[in-house]
Coordinates of N, CA and C in Angstrom, one line a residue:
D1 N -1.9 40.1 -16.1 CA -2.9 40.2 -17.1 C -4.3 40.5 -16.6
V2 N -5.1 41.0 -17.4 CA -6.5 41.3 -17.1 C -7.3 40.1 -17.2
Q3 N -8.2 39.8 -16.2 CA -9.1 38.7 -16.3 C -10.5 39.2 -16.5
L4 N -11.2 38.6 -17.5 CA -12.6 39.0 -17.7 C -13.5 37.8 -17.5
V5 N -14.5 38.0 -16.7 CA -15.4 36.9 -16.3 C -16.8 37.3 -16.7
E6 N -17.4 36.5 -17.6 CA -18.7 36.8 -18.0 C -19.7 35.9 -17.2
S7 N -20.9 36.4 -17.1 CA -22.0 35.6 -16.5 C -23.3 36.2 -17.1
G8 N -24.4 35.4 -16.8 CA -25.7 35.9 -17.2 C -26.3 35.2 -18.4
G9 N -25.6 34.3 -19.1 CA -26.2 33.6 -20.2 C -27.2 32.6 -19.7
G10 N -27.9 32.0 -20.7 CA -28.9 31.0 -20.3 C -29.9 30.8 -21.5
L11 N -30.9 30.1 -21.1 CA -32.0 29.7 -22.1 C -33.2 30.6 -21.8
V12 N -33.7 31.2 -22.9 CA -34.8 32.1 -22.8 C -35.7 31.9 -24.0
Q13 N -37.0 32.2 -23.8 CA -37.9 32.1 -25.0 C -37.8 33.4 -25.8
A14 N -38.1 33.2 -27.1 CA -38.1 34.3 -28.0 C -38.9 35.5 -27.5
G15 N -38.4 36.7 -27.6 CA -39.1 37.9 -27.0 C -38.7 38.2 -25.6
G16 N -37.9 37.3 -25.0 CA -37.5 37.5 -23.6 C -36.2 38.3 -23.5
S17 N -35.7 38.4 -22.3 CA -34.5 39.2 -22.0 C -33.5 38.5 -21.2
L18 N -32.3 38.9 -21.4 CA -31.2 38.4 -20.5 C -30.2 39.6 -20.3
R19 N -29.5 39.6 -19.2 CA -28.5 40.6 -19.0 C -27.2 39.9 -18.8
L20 N -26.2 40.1 -19.7 CA -24.9 39.6 -19.5 C -24.0 40.5 -18.7
S21 N -23.1 40.0 -17.9 CA -22.2 40.8 -17.1 C -20.8 40.4 -17.5
C22 N -19.9 41.3 -17.4 CA -18.5 41.1 -17.7 C -17.7 41.9 -16.6
Q23 N -17.1 41.1 -15.6 CA -16.4 41.8 -14.6 C -14.9 41.7 -14.9
A24 N -14.2 42.8 -14.9 CA -12.8 42.9 -15.2 C -12.0 43.0 -14.0
S25 N -10.8 42.5 -14.0 CA -9.8 42.6 -12.9 C -8.9 43.8 -13.0
G26 N -8.8 44.3 -14.2 CA -7.9 45.4 -14.5 C -8.5 46.7 -14.1
S27 N -7.7 47.8 -14.1 CA -8.1 49.1 -13.7 C -9.0 49.7 -14.8
T28 N -10.1 50.3 -14.4 CA -11.0 51.0 -15.3 C -10.3 52.2 -15.9
Y29 N -9.5 52.8 -15.2 CA -8.8 54.0 -15.6 C -8.0 53.8 -16.9
S30 N -7.3 52.7 -17.0 CA -6.4 52.5 -18.1 C -7.1 51.7 -19.2
R31 N -8.3 51.4 -19.1 CA -9.0 50.6 -20.1 C -9.6 51.6 -21.2
K32 N -9.3 51.3 -22.4 CA -9.8 52.1 -23.5 C -11.2 51.8 -23.9
C33 N -11.5 50.5 -24.0 CA -12.9 50.1 -24.4 C -13.2 48.7 -24.0
M34 N -14.4 48.3 -23.9 CA -14.9 47.0 -23.7 C -15.9 46.6 -24.8
G35 N -15.8 45.5 -25.3 CA -16.7 45.1 -26.3 C -17.4 43.7 -26.0
W36 N -18.5 43.5 -26.6 CA -19.2 42.2 -26.6 C -19.2 41.7 -28.1
F37 N -18.8 40.5 -28.2 CA -18.8 39.8 -29.5 C -19.6 38.5 -29.4
R38 N -20.0 38.0 -30.5 CA -20.6 36.7 -30.5 C -20.1 35.9 -31.7
Q39 N -20.1 34.6 -31.5 CA -19.6 33.7 -32.6 C -20.3 32.4 -32.6
A40 N -20.9 32.1 -33.7 CA -21.6 30.8 -33.9 C -20.6 29.9 -34.5
P41 N -20.8 28.6 -34.3 CA -19.8 27.6 -34.9 C -19.7 27.8 -36.4
G42 N -18.5 27.8 -36.9 CA -18.3 27.9 -38.3 C -18.5 29.3 -38.9
K43 N -18.8 30.3 -38.0 CA -18.9 31.7 -38.5 C -17.9 32.6 -37.9
E44 N -17.8 33.7 -38.5 CA -16.8 34.7 -38.0 C -17.3 35.4 -36.7
R45 N -16.4 35.9 -35.9 CA -16.8 36.6 -34.7 C -17.4 37.9 -35.1
E46 N -18.5 38.2 -34.5 CA -19.3 39.4 -34.8 C -19.3 40.4 -33.7
G47 N -19.0 41.6 -33.9 CA -19.1 42.6 -32.9 C -20.5 43.0 -32.6
V48 N -21.0 43.0 -31.4 CA -22.3 43.3 -31.0 C -22.5 44.7 -30.4
A49 N -21.6 45.0 -29.5 CA -21.7 46.3 -28.7 C -20.4 46.6 -28.2
R50 N -20.1 47.9 -28.1 CA -18.9 48.3 -27.4 C -19.1 49.6 -26.7
L51 N -18.2 49.8 -25.7 CA -18.3 51.0 -24.9 C -16.9 51.6 -24.7
E52 N -16.7 52.8 -25.0 CA -15.4 53.4 -24.8 C -15.4 54.0 -23.4
T53 N -14.5 53.6 -22.6 CA -14.5 53.8 -21.2 C -14.4 55.2 -20.8
G54 N -13.6 56.0 -21.4 CA -13.4 57.4 -21.0 C -14.5 58.3 -21.3
T55 N -15.2 58.1 -22.5 CA -16.3 59.0 -22.9 C -17.6 58.4 -22.6
G56 N -17.7 57.1 -22.4 CA -19.0 56.4 -22.2 C -19.7 56.2 -23.5
T57 N -19.1 56.5 -24.6 CA -19.8 56.4 -25.9 C -20.0 54.9 -26.2
T58 N -21.2 54.6 -26.7 CA -21.5 53.2 -27.0 C -21.8 53.1 -28.5
Y59 N -21.6 51.9 -29.0 CA -21.8 51.5 -30.4 C -22.5 50.2 -30.4
L60 N -23.5 50.0 -31.2 CA -24.2 48.8 -31.4 C -24.3 48.4 -32.8
A61 N -24.2 47.1 -33.0 CA -24.3 46.5 -34.4 C -25.7 46.8 -34.9
D62 N -25.9 46.9 -36.2 CA -27.2 47.1 -36.7 C -28.2 46.0 -36.3
S63 N -27.7 44.8 -36.2 CA -28.5 43.7 -36.0 C -29.1 43.7 -34.6
V64 N -28.6 44.5 -33.7 CA -29.1 44.5 -32.3 C -29.6 45.9 -31.9
K65 N -29.5 46.9 -32.7 CA -30.0 48.2 -32.4 C -31.4 48.2 -32.0
G66 N -31.8 48.9 -31.0 CA -33.2 48.9 -30.5 C -33.6 47.8 -29.6
R67 N -32.7 46.8 -29.5 CA -32.9 45.6 -28.6 C -31.9 45.5 -27.5
F68 N -30.6 45.8 -27.8 CA -29.5 45.6 -26.9 C -29.0 46.9 -26.4
T69 N -28.6 47.0 -25.2 CA -27.8 48.2 -24.7 C -26.6 47.7 -23.9
I70 N -25.6 48.5 -24.0 CA -24.4 48.3 -23.2 C -24.2 49.4 -22.2
S71 N -23.7 49.0 -21.0 CA -23.5 50.0 -20.0 C -22.4 49.6 -19.1
Q72 N -22.0 50.5 -18.2 CA -20.9 50.1 -17.3 C -21.2 50.6 -15.9
D73 N -20.6 49.9 -15.0 CA -20.7 50.3 -13.6 C -19.2 50.3 -13.1
N74 N -18.6 51.5 -13.1 CA -17.2 51.6 -12.8 C -16.9 51.2 -11.4
A75 N -17.8 51.4 -10.4 CA -17.6 51.0 -9.1 C -17.4 49.5 -8.9
K76 N -18.1 48.7 -9.8 CA -18.0 47.3 -9.8 C -17.0 46.8 -10.9
N77 N -16.5 47.7 -11.7 CA -15.6 47.3 -12.8 C -16.3 46.3 -13.7
T78 N -17.5 46.5 -14.0 CA -18.3 45.6 -14.7 C -19.0 46.3 -15.9
V79 N -19.1 45.6 -17.0 CA -19.8 46.1 -18.2 C -21.0 45.1 -18.4
Y80 N -22.1 45.7 -18.8 CA -23.3 44.9 -18.9 C -23.8 44.9 -20.4
L81 N -24.4 43.8 -20.8 CA -25.1 43.8 -22.1 C -26.5 43.4 -21.8
Q82 N -27.4 44.4 -21.9 CA -28.9 44.1 -21.7 C -29.5 43.7 -23.0
M83 N -30.0 42.5 -23.1 CA -30.6 42.0 -24.3 C -32.1 41.8 -24.2
N84 N -32.8 42.6 -24.9 CA -34.3 42.5 -24.9 C -34.8 42.0 -26.3
S85 N -36.0 41.6 -26.3 CA -36.6 41.1 -27.6 C -35.8 40.1 -28.3
L86 N -35.3 39.2 -27.5 CA -34.3 38.2 -28.1 C -35.0 37.3 -29.2
K87 N -34.2 37.0 -30.2 CA -34.6 36.2 -31.3 C -33.8 34.9 -31.3
P88 N -34.4 33.9 -32.0 CA -33.6 32.6 -32.1 C -32.2 32.8 -32.7
E89 N -32.2 33.8 -33.7 CA -30.9 34.0 -34.3 C -29.9 34.7 -33.4
D90 N -30.2 35.1 -32.2 CA -29.3 35.6 -31.3 C -28.6 34.5 -30.5
T91 N -29.0 33.2 -30.8 CA -28.4 32.1 -30.1 C -27.0 31.9 -30.5
T92 N -26.1 31.9 -29.6 CA -24.7 31.6 -29.8 C -23.9 31.9 -28.5
M93 N -22.6 31.8 -28.6 CA -21.7 32.1 -27.5 C -21.4 33.6 -27.6
Y94 N -21.4 34.3 -26.4 CA -21.1 35.7 -26.3 C -19.8 35.9 -25.5
Y95 N -19.0 36.7 -26.0 CA -17.7 37.0 -25.3 C -17.5 38.5 -25.1
C96 N -17.0 38.8 -23.9 CA -16.6 40.2 -23.7 C -15.1 40.2 -23.9
A97 N -14.6 41.4 -24.3 CA -13.2 41.6 -24.6 C -12.8 43.1 -24.3
A98 N -11.6 43.3 -24.0 CA -11.2 44.6 -23.6 C -9.8 45.0 -24.2
I99 N -9.7 46.3 -24.4 CA -8.5 46.9 -24.9 C -8.0 47.9 -23.8
Y100 N -6.7 47.7 -23.5 CA -6.0 48.6 -22.5 C -4.9 49.4 -23.1
D101 N -4.8 49.4 -24.4 CA -3.7 50.1 -25.2 C -4.4 51.1 -26.0
S102 N -4.1 52.4 -25.7 CA -4.7 53.5 -26.4 C -4.4 53.5 -27.9
R103 N -3.4 52.8 -28.4 CA -3.0 52.8 -29.8 C -3.9 51.8 -30.6
R104 N -4.6 50.9 -29.9 CA -5.4 49.9 -30.6 C -6.8 50.4 -31.0
S105 N -7.3 49.8 -32.0 CA -8.7 50.2 -32.5 C -9.7 49.4 -31.8
C106 N -10.8 50.0 -31.4 CA -12.0 49.4 -30.8 C -13.0 48.9 -31.8
A107 N -12.8 49.2 -33.1 CA -13.8 48.9 -34.1 C -14.2 47.4 -34.1
F108 N -15.5 47.2 -34.4 CA -16.0 45.8 -34.5 C -15.2 45.0 -35.5
S109 N -14.7 45.7 -36.6 CA -14.1 45.0 -37.7 C -12.7 44.5 -37.3
S110 N -12.2 44.8 -36.1 CA -10.9 44.5 -35.7 C -10.9 43.7 -34.4
P111 N -11.5 42.6 -34.3 CA -11.6 41.9 -33.0 C -10.2 41.5 -32.5
F112 N -9.2 41.3 -33.5 CA -7.9 40.9 -33.2 C -7.1 42.0 -32.4
E113 N -7.7 43.2 -32.4 CA -7.1 44.3 -31.6 C -7.4 44.2 -30.1
Y114 N -8.4 43.4 -29.8 CA -8.8 43.3 -28.4 C -7.8 42.4 -27.7
Q115 N -7.2 42.8 -26.6 CA -6.1 42.1 -25.9 C -6.6 41.0 -25.0
F116 N -7.7 41.2 -24.4 CA -8.1 40.3 -23.4 C -9.6 39.8 -23.6
W117 N -9.8 38.5 -23.4 CA -11.1 37.9 -23.7 C -11.6 37.1 -22.5
G118 N -12.9 37.1 -22.3 CA -13.5 36.2 -21.4 C -13.7 34.8 -21.9
Q119 N -14.2 34.0 -21.1 CA -14.3 32.6 -21.5 C -15.6 32.3 -22.3
G120 N -16.5 33.3 -22.3 CA -17.7 33.2 -23.1 C -18.9 32.7 -22.3
T121 N -20.1 33.1 -22.7 CA -21.3 32.6 -22.0 C -22.3 32.3 -23.1
Q122 N -23.0 31.2 -22.9 CA -23.9 30.7 -24.0 C -25.3 31.4 -23.8
V123 N -25.8 31.9 -24.9 CA -27.2 32.4 -24.9 C -28.0 31.5 -25.9
T124 N -29.1 31.0 -25.4 CA -29.9 30.2 -26.3 C -31.3 30.7 -26.2
V125 N -31.9 31.0 -27.4 CA -33.2 31.6 -27.5 C -34.1 30.6 -28.3
S126 N -35.1 30.1 -27.6 CA -35.9 29.1 -28.2 C -37.2 29.6 -28.8

């Protein structure tokens, strides 16, 4: 199985920045996409950003456009979520997830399609 390990969460003041990292153990070549999701207690999991590995195409949720960016470093097999201009409403657990099956959908509306998930990293904006 693929292991995903997130890091970079923490406490930051409103308007500040954090960069989350997600290092994968699986091959970049066979990975279809990597996504970042967040989920607050009692709420549905929300897709934040995703990157399609082969094309490098990125997608961002409307709630984070202009503030967050997603990127990848294939040499390190790591995907990053750069979060700027953070708001208190960005406070929650963030999870990275990956799809290695070309038949699955990477859409934010289908988190159940993602095969592998990290343990999550907490982001708190005060």
